[in-house]
Amino acid sequence: MLSKVVIPVAGLGTRVLPASKAIPKEMLSVVDKPVIQHVVEEAVAAGFKQIILVTRSGKSAIEDHFDSHYELEAELDRKGKVSLLTSVKEILPADIEVISVRQPFAKGLGHAVLCAAAVTGGEDFAVMLPDMLIDNATTGADMQAMVERYGQSGAGQIMVEAVPEDQVERYGIVDCGGAAVEVGHGASLCGMVEKPARADAPSNLAIVGRYILPARVMDLLKDTQPGAGGEIQLTDALVQLIQEAPLEAYSMTGDIYDCGNKAGLLQANVALGLKHPETAEALKAFLARI
Ligand code: G1P
């Protein structure tokens, strides 16, 4: 049973300052929704039922966004603004639960995931990084593909994408023993390394921030020492995991935008804005004009 997804949202958002000074970077908008809502919709479309936010002080706008807003709803109802009311009320299907836990110190992604251990309990779980927005033909298609692969093989799954070789130092890079991993397919993993120097990178396949992991990872994270950047890295715990359980890389089919930086956020707005019925025409005309 795979029903829980951990979404770490405690990051400071320094790459999108000053926009993220007083609001969480996850609340910055892509077309008509905050980035976090796009990511949660991806999780819901892939069948997850429990969204576990790993958050910190100053980020309560994220929890508020997924809560009901009585005054706003009553006002929209009174004015008969039915479609706006629906868009506010139906942010999440009724069977989805949002739970939040705190990460009191910025000690890295591995530490953030470990903060959710009391909620994931002994269950396998997914991790989705909220900066990364995946634009699939069907929402959640790549995540769904990983859920299916996990269901068939029982192996943990890590979504990857080929990146230019001069960008490998920005990511976790996987080692598939030299196997070519075609888009939409997977391969067994024999290693991975967090933010390697270009010369040390085992491939150009970068971890994009979508994982399905066995419960055992939580035990390994408890003993994981600070690694790249002085932070407790999820990648380092996964290197340990490979010694005892199979892990697979899955090469994503969708386009991905890093909304944790300014250029990625703009690109996501243009790409999704060109598809949204309310904005496509005007945006297309504007882009042609400039
Ligand atoms: C994290 C992961 C890294 C992954 C990246 C994707 O790094 O540690 O393996 O490639 O997300 O965005 P961060 O971006 O938090 O430094």
PDB file of C-alpha atoms and ligand atoms in Angstrom:
ATOM      1  CA  MET A   1       0.000   0.000   0.000  1.00  0.00           C
ATOM      2  CA  LEU A   2       1.433   3.299  -1.087  1.00  0.00           C
ATOM      3  CA  SER A   3      -0.585   6.256   0.144  1.00  0.00           C
ATOM      4  CA  LYS A   4       1.798   8.743   1.756  1.00  0.00           C
ATOM      5  CA  VAL A   5       3.863  11.417   0.099  1.00  0.00           C
ATOM      6  CA  VAL A   6       6.361  13.584   1.936  1.00  0.00           C
ATOM      7  CA  ILE A   7       6.750  17.115   0.559  1.00  0.00           C
ATOM      8  CA  PRO A   8       9.545  19.098   2.223  1.00  0.00           C
ATOM      9  CA  VAL A   9       8.573  22.784   2.243  1.00  0.00           C
ATOM     10  CA  ALA A  10      10.905  24.180   4.896  1.00  0.00           C
ATOM     11  CA  GLY A  11      13.433  25.692   2.453  1.00  0.00           C
ATOM     12  CA  LEU A  12      14.256  29.394   2.713  1.00  0.00           C
ATOM     13  CA  GLY A  13      13.761  30.145  -0.972  1.00  0.00           C
ATOM     14  CA  THR A  14      16.913  32.218  -1.295  1.00  0.00           C
ATOM     15  CA  ARG A  15      17.058  31.739  -5.073  1.00  0.00           C
ATOM     16  CA  VAL A  16      13.770  33.573  -5.564  1.00  0.00           C
ATOM     17  CA  LEU A  17      14.330  36.461  -3.150  1.00  0.00           C
ATOM     18  CA  PRO A  18      12.994  39.078  -2.709  1.00  0.00           C
ATOM     19  CA  ALA A  19       9.709  37.493  -3.901  1.00  0.00           C
ATOM     20  CA  SER A  20       9.962  34.859  -1.158  1.00  0.00           C
ATOM     21  CA  LYS A  21      10.842  37.215   1.690  1.00  0.00           C
ATOM     22  CA  ALA A  22       7.404  37.266   3.345  1.00  0.00           C
ATOM     23  CA  ILE A  23       5.617  34.450   1.509  1.00  0.00           C
ATOM     24  CA  PRO A  24       6.820  30.877   1.051  1.00  0.00           C
ATOM     25  CA  LYS A  25       8.452  30.250  -2.341  1.00  0.00           C
ATOM     26  CA  GLU A  26       6.013  27.337  -2.716  1.00  0.00           C
ATOM     27  CA  MET A  27       3.182  29.902  -2.798  1.00  0.00           C
ATOM     28  CA  LEU A  28       4.558  31.740  -5.836  1.00  0.00           C
ATOM     29  CA  SER A  29       2.141  31.419  -8.684  1.00  0.00           C
ATOM     30  CA  VAL A  30       2.371  29.431 -11.888  1.00  0.00           C
ATOM     31  CA  VAL A  31      -0.496  30.792 -14.013  1.00  0.00           C
ATOM     32  CA  ASP A  32      -3.399  30.618 -11.538  1.00  0.00           C
ATOM     33  CA  LYS A  33      -2.188  28.351  -8.739  1.00  0.00           C
ATOM     34  CA  PRO A  34       0.722  28.307  -6.336  1.00  0.00           C
ATOM     35  CA  VAL A  35       3.524  25.921  -7.291  1.00  0.00           C
ATOM     36  CA  ILE A  36       2.698  23.705  -4.305  1.00  0.00           C
ATOM     37  CA  GLN A  37      -0.832  23.140  -5.588  1.00  0.00           C
ATOM     38  CA  HIS A  38       0.484  21.902  -8.943  1.00  0.00           C
ATOM     39  CA  VAL A  39       2.735  19.448  -7.083  1.00  0.00           C
ATOM     40  CA  VAL A  40      -0.032  18.272  -4.746  1.00  0.00           C
ATOM     41  CA  GLU A  41      -2.330  17.750  -7.762  1.00  0.00           C
ATOM     42  CA  GLU A  42       0.393  15.606  -9.312  1.00  0.00           C
ATOM     43  CA  ALA A  43       0.493  13.508  -6.125  1.00  0.00           C
ATOM     44  CA  VAL A  44      -3.296  13.175  -5.992  1.00  0.00           C
ATOM     45  CA  ALA A  45      -3.456  12.191  -9.681  1.00  0.00           C
ATOM     46  CA  ALA A  46      -0.911   9.447  -8.976  1.00  0.00           C
ATOM     47  CA  GLY A  47      -3.173   8.048  -6.244  1.00  0.00           C
ATOM     48  CA  PHE A  48      -1.593   9.361  -3.031  1.00  0.00           C
ATOM     49  CA  LYS A  49      -4.011  10.074  -0.191  1.00  0.00           C
ATOM     50  CA  GLN A  50      -1.891  11.549   2.584  1.00  0.00           C
ATOM     51  CA  ILE A  51       0.161  14.655   1.920  1.00  0.00           C
ATOM     52  CA  ILE A  52       2.805  15.163   4.609  1.00  0.00           C
ATOM     53  CA  LEU A  53       4.220  18.680   4.550  1.00  0.00           C
ATOM     54  CA  VAL A  54       7.560  19.112   6.320  1.00  0.00           C
ATOM     55  CA  THR A  55       7.408  22.776   7.174  1.00  0.00           C
ATOM     56  CA  ARG A  56       8.752  25.427   9.535  1.00  0.00           C
ATOM     57  CA  SER A  57       7.852  28.767  11.067  1.00  0.00           C
ATOM     58  CA  GLY A  58       6.775  31.481   8.653  1.00  0.00           C
ATOM     59  CA  LYS A  59       5.286  29.064   6.144  1.00  0.00           C
ATOM     60  CA  SER A  60       1.736  28.708   7.405  1.00  0.00           C
ATOM     61  CA  ALA A  61       0.345  30.164   4.149  1.00  0.00           C
ATOM     62  CA  ILE A  62       0.914  26.705   2.626  1.00  0.00           C
ATOM     63  CA  GLU A  63      -1.257  24.992   5.241  1.00  0.00           C
ATOM     64  CA  ASP A  64      -3.867  27.768   4.971  1.00  0.00           C
ATOM     65  CA  HIS A  65      -4.025  27.246   1.211  1.00  0.00           C
ATOM     66  CA  PHE A  66      -5.163  23.648   1.665  1.00  0.00           C
ATOM     67  CA  ASP A  67      -7.560  24.506   4.501  1.00  0.00           C
ATOM     68  CA  SER A  68     -11.045  25.936   4.084  1.00  0.00           C
ATOM     69  CA  HIS A  69     -11.483  29.727   4.175  1.00  0.00           C
ATOM     70  CA  TYR A  70     -14.864  30.254   5.736  1.00  0.00           C
ATOM     71  CA  GLU A  71     -15.257  34.028   5.221  1.00  0.00           C
ATOM     72  CA  LEU A  72     -14.158  33.941   1.579  1.00  0.00           C
ATOM     73  CA  GLU A  73     -16.384  30.978   0.806  1.00  0.00           C
ATOM     74  CA  ALA A  74     -19.407  32.566   2.511  1.00  0.00           C
ATOM     75  CA  GLU A  75     -18.837  35.824   0.615  1.00  0.00           C
ATOM     76  CA  LEU A  76     -18.466  34.135  -2.797  1.00  0.00           C
ATOM     77  CA  ASP A  77     -21.556  32.072  -2.028  1.00  0.00           C
ATOM     78  CA  ARG A  78     -23.548  35.185  -1.061  1.00  0.00           C
ATOM     79  CA  LYS A  79     -22.557  36.895  -4.318  1.00  0.00           C
ATOM     80  CA  GLY A  80     -23.400  33.802  -6.388  1.00  0.00           C
ATOM     81  CA  LYS A  81     -19.849  33.508  -7.768  1.00  0.00           C
ATOM     82  CA  VAL A  82     -20.201  29.791  -8.292  1.00  0.00           C
ATOM     83  CA  SER A  83     -17.122  28.963 -10.343  1.00  0.00           C
ATOM     84  CA  LEU A  84     -14.797  30.990  -8.088  1.00  0.00           C
ATOM     85  CA  LEU A  85     -16.345  29.329  -5.060  1.00  0.00           C
ATOM     86  CA  THR A  86     -15.742  25.909  -6.610  1.00  0.00           C
ATOM     87  CA  SER A  87     -12.107  26.758  -7.393  1.00  0.00           C
ATOM     88  CA  VAL A  88     -11.545  27.736  -3.755  1.00  0.00           C
ATOM     89  CA  LYS A  89     -13.473  24.860  -2.190  1.00  0.00           C
ATOM     90  CA  GLU A  90     -12.215  22.105  -4.432  1.00  0.00           C
ATOM     91  CA  ILE A  91      -8.516  22.645  -3.997  1.00  0.00           C
ATOM     92  CA  LEU A  92      -8.312  19.097  -2.693  1.00  0.00           C
ATOM     93  CA  PRO A  93     -10.637  16.108  -3.117  1.00  0.00           C
ATOM     94  CA  ALA A  94     -12.464  15.231   0.113  1.00  0.00           C
ATOM     95  CA  ASP A  95     -10.529  11.988   0.662  1.00  0.00           C
ATOM     96  CA  ILE A  96      -7.119  13.678   0.749  1.00  0.00           C
ATOM     97  CA  GLU A  97      -5.550  14.411   4.110  1.00  0.00           C
ATOM     98  CA  VAL A  98      -2.899  17.086   4.637  1.00  0.00           C
ATOM     99  CA  ILE A  99      -0.675  16.617   7.662  1.00  0.00           C
ATOM    100  CA  SER A 100       2.167  18.870   8.646  1.00  0.00           C
ATOM    101  CA  VAL A 101       5.251  18.233  10.703  1.00  0.00           C
ATOM    102  CA  ARG A 102       8.064  20.622  11.525  1.00  0.00           C
ATOM    103  CA  GLN A 103      11.705  20.699  10.539  1.00  0.00           C
ATOM    104  CA  PRO A 104      13.139  22.939  13.237  1.00  0.00           C
ATOM    105  CA  PHE A 105      16.612  23.254  11.693  1.00  0.00           C
ATOM    106  CA  ALA A 106      17.713  23.553   8.054  1.00  0.00           C
ATOM    107  CA  LYS A 107      19.864  20.427   8.053  1.00  0.00           C
ATOM    108  CA  GLY A 108      19.214  19.202   4.525  1.00  0.00           C
ATOM    109  CA  LEU A 109      16.770  17.130   2.494  1.00  0.00           C
ATOM    110  CA  GLY A 110      17.614  13.861   4.269  1.00  0.00           C
ATOM    111  CA  HIS A 111      16.874  15.464   7.635  1.00  0.00           C
ATOM    112  CA  ALA A 112      13.608  16.942   6.302  1.00  0.00           C
ATOM    113  CA  VAL A 113      12.422  13.518   5.140  1.00  0.00           C
ATOM    114  CA  LEU A 114      13.397  12.002   8.499  1.00  0.00           C
ATOM    115  CA  CYS A 115      11.190  14.599  10.250  1.00  0.00           C
ATOM    116  CA  ALA A 116       8.184  12.825   8.656  1.00  0.00           C
ATOM    117  CA  ALA A 117       9.117   9.393  10.078  1.00  0.00           C
ATOM    118  CA  ALA A 118       6.495   9.453  12.836  1.00  0.00           C
ATOM    119  CA  VAL A 119       3.778   9.923  10.204  1.00  0.00           C
ATOM    120  CA  THR A 120       5.051   7.506   7.533  1.00  0.00           C
ATOM    121  CA  GLY A 121       5.417   4.873  10.285  1.00  0.00           C
ATOM    122  CA  GLY A 122       6.450   1.536   8.837  1.00  0.00           C
ATOM    123  CA  GLU A 123       5.028   2.262   5.372  1.00  0.00           C
ATOM    124  CA  ASP A 124       6.825   2.802   2.099  1.00  0.00           C
ATOM    125  CA  PHE A 125       6.290   6.357   0.915  1.00  0.00           C
ATOM    126  CA  ALA A 126       6.950   8.858  -1.850  1.00  0.00           C
ATOM    127  CA  VAL A 127       8.959  12.062  -1.689  1.00  0.00           C
ATOM    128  CA  MET A 128       8.182  14.977  -3.998  1.00  0.00           C
ATOM    129  CA  LEU A 129      10.261  18.145  -4.040  1.00  0.00           C
ATOM    130  CA  PRO A 130       7.994  21.157  -4.420  1.00  0.00           C
ATOM    131  CA  ASP A 131      10.396  23.289  -6.474  1.00  0.00           C
ATOM    132  CA  MET A 132      10.174  20.901  -9.376  1.00  0.00           C
ATOM    133  CA  LEU A 133       7.053  21.271 -11.485  1.00  0.00           C
ATOM    134  CA  ILE A 134       6.448  18.488 -14.004  1.00  0.00           C
ATOM    135  CA  ASP A 135       4.377  19.297 -17.064  1.00  0.00           C
ATOM    136  CA  ASN A 136       3.021  16.021 -18.423  1.00  0.00           C
ATOM    137  CA  ALA A 137       0.371  15.514 -21.101  1.00  0.00           C
ATOM    138  CA  THR A 138      -1.588  13.941 -18.234  1.00  0.00           C
ATOM    139  CA  THR A 139      -1.036  15.291 -14.728  1.00  0.00           C
ATOM    140  CA  GLY A 140       0.842  12.777 -12.629  1.00  0.00           C
ATOM    141  CA  ALA A 141       1.670  10.465 -15.553  1.00  0.00           C
ATOM    142  CA  ASP A 142       5.347  10.039 -14.622  1.00  0.00           C
ATOM    143  CA  MET A 143       4.572   9.626 -10.925  1.00  0.00           C
ATOM    144  CA  GLN A 144       1.887   7.105 -11.872  1.00  0.00           C
ATOM    145  CA  ALA A 145       4.409   5.199 -13.998  1.00  0.00           C
ATOM    146  CA  MET A 146       6.745   4.985 -10.993  1.00  0.00           C
ATOM    147  CA  VAL A 147       3.906   3.768  -8.753  1.00  0.00           C
ATOM    148  CA  GLU A 148       3.186   1.015 -11.306  1.00  0.00           C
ATOM    149  CA  ARG A 149       6.840   0.024 -11.579  1.00  0.00           C
ATOM    150  CA  TYR A 150       7.070  -0.124  -7.775  1.00  0.00           C
ATOM    151  CA  GLY A 151       3.894  -2.252  -7.710  1.00  0.00           C
ATOM    152  CA  GLN A 152       5.403  -4.708 -10.194  1.00  0.00           C
ATOM    153  CA  SER A 153       8.967  -5.010  -8.886  1.00  0.00           C
ATOM    154  CA  GLY A 154       8.690  -3.857  -5.271  1.00  0.00           C
ATOM    155  CA  ALA A 155      11.851  -1.827  -5.898  1.00  0.00           C
ATOM    156  CA  GLY A 156      12.175   1.807  -4.829  1.00  0.00           C
ATOM    157  CA  GLN A 157      12.011   4.268  -7.721  1.00  0.00           C
ATOM    158  CA  ILE A 158      13.934   7.455  -8.436  1.00  0.00           C
ATOM    159  CA  MET A 159      12.871   9.728 -11.254  1.00  0.00           C
ATOM    160  CA  VAL A 160      15.726  11.009 -13.409  1.00  0.00           C
ATOM    161  CA  GLU A 161      16.320  13.177 -16.439  1.00  0.00           C
ATOM    162  CA  ALA A 162      19.377  13.551 -18.665  1.00  0.00           C
ATOM    163  CA  VAL A 163      21.028  16.952 -18.095  1.00  0.00           C
ATOM    164  CA  PRO A 164      23.886  18.681 -19.951  1.00  0.00           C
ATOM    165  CA  GLU A 165      27.246  17.568 -18.562  1.00  0.00           C
ATOM    166  CA  ASP A 166      28.120  21.042 -17.305  1.00  0.00           C
ATOM    167  CA  GLN A 167      25.090  20.904 -14.981  1.00  0.00           C
ATOM    168  CA  VAL A 168      25.755  17.624 -13.127  1.00  0.00           C
ATOM    169  CA  GLU A 169      27.205  19.409 -10.088  1.00  0.00           C
ATOM    170  CA  ARG A 170      23.778  20.890  -9.300  1.00  0.00           C
ATOM    171  CA  TYR A 171      22.053  17.518  -8.791  1.00  0.00           C
ATOM    172  CA  GLY A 172      22.179  14.029  -7.368  1.00  0.00           C
ATOM    173  CA  ILE A 173      23.525  11.906 -10.232  1.00  0.00           C
ATOM    174  CA  VAL A 174      22.715   8.206 -10.598  1.00  0.00           C
ATOM    175  CA  ASP A 175      24.869   5.290 -11.702  1.00  0.00           C
ATOM    176  CA  CYS A 176      23.056   2.658 -13.772  1.00  0.00           C
ATOM    177  CA  GLY A 177      26.262   0.772 -14.576  1.00  0.00           C
ATOM    178  CA  GLY A 178      26.461   2.415 -17.989  1.00  0.00           C
ATOM    179  CA  ALA A 179      23.000   1.192 -19.099  1.00  0.00           C
ATOM    180  CA  ALA A 180      21.216   3.564 -21.476  1.00  0.00           C
ATOM    181  CA  VAL A 181      17.909   4.495 -19.836  1.00  0.00           C
ATOM    182  CA  GLU A 182      15.398   5.470 -22.496  1.00  0.00           C
ATOM    183  CA  VAL A 183      12.746   8.056 -21.733  1.00  0.00           C
ATOM    184  CA  GLY A 184       9.730   6.339 -20.156  1.00  0.00           C
ATOM    185  CA  HIS A 185      11.831   3.332 -19.131  1.00  0.00           C
ATOM    186  CA  GLY A 186      13.846   2.296 -16.094  1.00  0.00           C
ATOM    187  CA  ALA A 187      17.057   0.579 -15.066  1.00  0.00           C
ATOM    188  CA  SER A 188      18.585  -0.875 -11.912  1.00  0.00           C
ATOM    189  CA  LEU A 189      20.732   1.476  -9.917  1.00  0.00           C
ATOM    190  CA  CYS A 190      24.164   0.540  -8.649  1.00  0.00           C
ATOM    191  CA  GLY A 191      25.064   3.882  -7.098  1.00  0.00           C
ATOM    192  CA  MET A 192      24.489   7.608  -6.937  1.00  0.00           C
ATOM    193  CA  VAL A 193      26.339  10.669  -5.783  1.00  0.00           C
ATOM    194  CA  GLU A 194      25.130  14.048  -4.559  1.00  0.00           C
ATOM    195  CA  LYS A 195      26.372  17.039  -6.545  1.00  0.00           C
ATOM    196  CA  PRO A 196      29.519  15.439  -8.004  1.00  0.00           C
ATOM    197  CA  ALA A 197      32.276  17.362  -9.737  1.00  0.00           C
ATOM    198  CA  ARG A 198      31.907  16.937 -13.486  1.00  0.00           C
ATOM    199  CA  ALA A 199      34.875  14.561 -13.628  1.00  0.00           C
ATOM    200  CA  ASP A 200      33.393  12.304 -10.931  1.00  0.00           C
ATOM    201  CA  ALA A 201      29.828  12.087 -12.255  1.00  0.00           C
ATOM    202  CA  PRO A 202      28.868   8.471 -13.017  1.00  0.00           C
ATOM    203  CA  SER A 203      26.412   9.604 -15.751  1.00  0.00           C
ATOM    204  CA  ASN A 204      24.429  12.661 -16.794  1.00  0.00           C
ATOM    205  CA  LEU A 205      21.178  11.321 -15.308  1.00  0.00           C
ATOM    206  CA  ALA A 206      20.022  13.743 -12.644  1.00  0.00           C
ATOM    207  CA  ILE A 207      17.611  13.040  -9.788  1.00  0.00           C
ATOM    208  CA  VAL A 208      14.665  15.373 -10.403  1.00  0.00           C
ATOM    209  CA  GLY A 209      12.954  15.243  -7.012  1.00  0.00           C
ATOM    210  CA  ARG A 210      10.445  12.390  -7.254  1.00  0.00           C
ATOM    211  CA  TYR A 211      11.085   9.221  -5.265  1.00  0.00           C
ATOM    212  CA  ILE A 212       9.244   6.106  -4.083  1.00  0.00           C
ATOM    213  CA  LEU A 213      11.140   4.721  -1.135  1.00  0.00           C
ATOM    214  CA  PRO A 214      10.987   1.774   1.226  1.00  0.00           C
ATOM    215  CA  ALA A 215      10.259   2.455   4.903  1.00  0.00           C
ATOM    216  CA  ARG A 216      13.788   1.267   5.723  1.00  0.00           C
ATOM    217  CA  VAL A 217      15.186   4.585   4.430  1.00  0.00           C
ATOM    218  CA  MET A 218      14.039   6.252   7.642  1.00  0.00           C
ATOM    219  CA  ASP A 219      16.311   3.974   9.727  1.00  0.00           C
ATOM    220  CA  LEU A 220      19.231   4.693   7.427  1.00  0.00           C
ATOM    221  CA  LEU A 221      18.614   8.448   7.600  1.00  0.00           C
ATOM    222  CA  LYS A 222      18.977   8.358  11.387  1.00  0.00           C
ATOM    223  CA  ASP A 223      22.628   7.366  10.929  1.00  0.00           C
ATOM    224  CA  THR A 224      23.395   9.457   7.855  1.00  0.00           C
ATOM    225  CA  GLN A 225      26.158  11.971   8.488  1.00  0.00           C
ATOM    226  CA  PRO A 226      26.303  15.414   6.841  1.00  0.00           C
ATOM    227  CA  GLY A 227      27.545  15.166   3.262  1.00  0.00           C
ATOM    228  CA  ALA A 228      27.602  17.601   0.307  1.00  0.00           C
ATOM    229  CA  GLY A 229      27.166  21.200   1.488  1.00  0.00           C
ATOM    230  CA  GLY A 230      27.400  20.066   5.125  1.00  0.00           C
ATOM    231  CA  GLU A 231      23.788  18.801   4.911  1.00  0.00           C
ATOM    232  CA  ILE A 232      22.218  15.417   5.693  1.00  0.00           C
ATOM    233  CA  GLN A 233      21.596  14.191   2.172  1.00  0.00           C
ATOM    234  CA  LEU A 234      18.808  11.817   1.137  1.00  0.00           C
ATOM    235  CA  THR A 235      21.125  10.642  -1.652  1.00  0.00           C
ATOM    236  CA  ASP A 236      23.674   9.390   0.898  1.00  0.00           C
ATOM    237  CA  ALA A 237      21.041   7.293   2.700  1.00  0.00           C
ATOM    238  CA  LEU A 238      19.976   5.850  -0.669  1.00  0.00           C
ATOM    239  CA  VAL A 239      23.585   4.847  -1.399  1.00  0.00           C
ATOM    240  CA  GLN A 240      23.421   2.785   1.819  1.00  0.00           C
ATOM    241  CA  LEU A 241      20.032   1.384   0.843  1.00  0.00           C
ATOM    242  CA  ILE A 242      21.377  -0.014  -2.446  1.00  0.00           C
ATOM    243  CA  GLN A 243      23.636  -2.330  -0.401  1.00  0.00           C
ATOM    244  CA  GLU A 244      20.544  -4.119   0.936  1.00  0.00           C
ATOM    245  CA  ALA A 245      17.624  -3.532  -1.451  1.00  0.00           C
ATOM    246  CA  PRO A 246      17.150  -2.910  -5.174  1.00  0.00           C
ATOM    247  CA  LEU A 247      16.472   0.617  -6.407  1.00  0.00           C
ATOM    248  CA  GLU A 248      15.528   1.626  -9.932  1.00  0.00           C
ATOM    249  CA  ALA A 249      15.926   4.807 -11.941  1.00  0.00           C
ATOM    250  CA  TYR A 250      12.955   5.865 -14.063  1.00  0.00           C
ATOM    251  CA  SER A 251      13.544   8.303 -16.913  1.00  0.00           C
ATOM    252  CA  MET A 252      10.733  10.853 -16.979  1.00  0.00           C
ATOM    253  CA  THR A 253       8.693  11.699 -20.089  1.00  0.00           C
ATOM    254  CA  GLY A 254       7.373  15.157 -19.095  1.00  0.00           C
ATOM    255  CA  ASP A 255       9.019  18.564 -19.131  1.00  0.00           C
ATOM    256  CA  ILE A 256      10.334  19.788 -15.801  1.00  0.00           C
ATOM    257  CA  TYR A 257      10.729  23.331 -14.488  1.00  0.00           C
ATOM    258  CA  ASP A 258      12.740  24.292 -11.413  1.00  0.00           C
ATOM    259  CA  CYS A 259      10.415  26.869  -9.876  1.00  0.00           C
ATOM    260  CA  GLY A 260      12.882  27.439  -7.047  1.00  0.00           C
ATOM    261  CA  ASN A 261      14.809  29.770  -9.360  1.00  0.00           C
ATOM    262  CA  LYS A 262      13.661  32.826 -11.243  1.00  0.00           C
ATOM    263  CA  ALA A 263      14.223  31.606 -14.813  1.00  0.00           C
ATOM    264  CA  GLY A 264      12.527  28.241 -14.132  1.00  0.00           C
ATOM    265  CA  LEU A 265       9.517  29.939 -12.550  1.00  0.00           C
ATOM    266  CA  LEU A 266       9.128  32.220 -15.571  1.00  0.00           C
ATOM    267  CA  GLN A 267       9.501  29.306 -18.001  1.00  0.00           C
ATOM    268  CA  ALA A 268       6.840  27.318 -16.127  1.00  0.00           C
ATOM    269  CA  ASN A 269       4.477  30.298 -16.314  1.00  0.00           C
ATOM    270  CA  VAL A 270       4.987  30.643 -20.064  1.00  0.00           C
ATOM    271  CA  ALA A 271       4.734  26.895 -20.788  1.00  0.00           C
ATOM    272  CA  LEU A 272       1.620  26.353 -18.672  1.00  0.00           C
ATOM    273  CA  GLY A 273       0.153  29.739 -19.580  1.00  0.00           C
ATOM    274  CA  LEU A 274       0.256  28.734 -23.265  1.00  0.00           C
ATOM    275  CA  LYS A 275      -1.914  25.726 -22.404  1.00  0.00           C
ATOM    276  CA  HIS A 276      -4.391  27.306 -20.012  1.00  0.00           C
ATOM    277  CA  PRO A 277      -7.736  28.124 -21.687  1.00  0.00           C
ATOM    278  CA  GLU A 278      -8.021  31.493 -19.930  1.00  0.00           C
ATOM    279  CA  THR A 279      -4.530  32.718 -20.830  1.00  0.00           C
ATOM    280  CA  ALA A 280      -3.316  30.824 -23.929  1.00  0.00           C
ATOM    281  CA  GLU A 281      -4.590  33.140 -26.622  1.00  0.00           C
ATOM    282  CA  ALA A 282      -3.543  36.418 -25.021  1.00  0.00           C
ATOM    283  CA  LEU A 283      -0.128  35.066 -24.020  1.00  0.00           C
ATOM    284  CA  LYS A 284       0.541  33.660 -27.490  1.00  0.00           C
ATOM    285  CA  ALA A 285      -0.314  36.992 -29.094  1.00  0.00           C
ATOM    286  CA  PHE A 286       1.847  38.835 -26.567  1.00  0.00           C
ATOM    287  CA  LEU A 287       4.855  36.570 -27.153  1.00  0.00           C
ATOM    288  CA  ALA A 288       4.499  36.964 -30.936  1.00  0.00           C
ATOM    289  CA  ARG A 289       4.374  40.738 -30.512  1.00  0.00           C
ATOM    290  CA  ILE A 290       7.495  41.059 -28.359  1.00  0.00           C
TER     291      ILE A 290
HETATM  292  C1  G1P B   1      17.927  17.926  -4.089  1.00  0.00           C
HETATM  293  C2  G1P B   1      18.523  16.522  -4.089  1.00  0.00           C
HETATM  294  C3  G1P B   1      19.245  16.255  -5.392  1.00  0.00           C
HETATM  295  C4  G1P B   1      18.284  16.471  -6.559  1.00  0.00           C
HETATM  296  C5  G1P B   1      17.679  17.890  -6.488  1.00  0.00           C
HETATM  297  C6  G1P B   1      16.610  18.069  -7.541  1.00  0.00           C
HETATM  298  O1  G1P B   1      18.969  18.862  -4.081  1.00  0.00           O
HETATM  299  O2  G1P B   1      19.421  16.396  -2.995  1.00  0.00           O
HETATM  300  O3  G1P B   1      19.724  14.931  -5.415  1.00  0.00           O
HETATM  301  O4  G1P B   1      18.985  16.305  -7.792  1.00  0.00           O
HETATM  302  O5  G1P B   1      17.084  18.121  -5.211  1.00  0.00           O
HETATM  303  O6  G1P B   1      16.137  19.377  -7.497  1.00  0.00           O
HETATM  304  P1  G1P B   1      18.709  20.421  -3.743  1.00  0.00           P
HETATM  305  O7  G1P B   1      18.142  21.021  -4.992  1.00  0.00           O
HETATM  306  O8  G1P B   1      17.756  20.450  -2.608  1.00  0.00           O
HETATM  307  O9  G1P B   1      20.056  20.961  -3.407  1.00  0.00           O
END
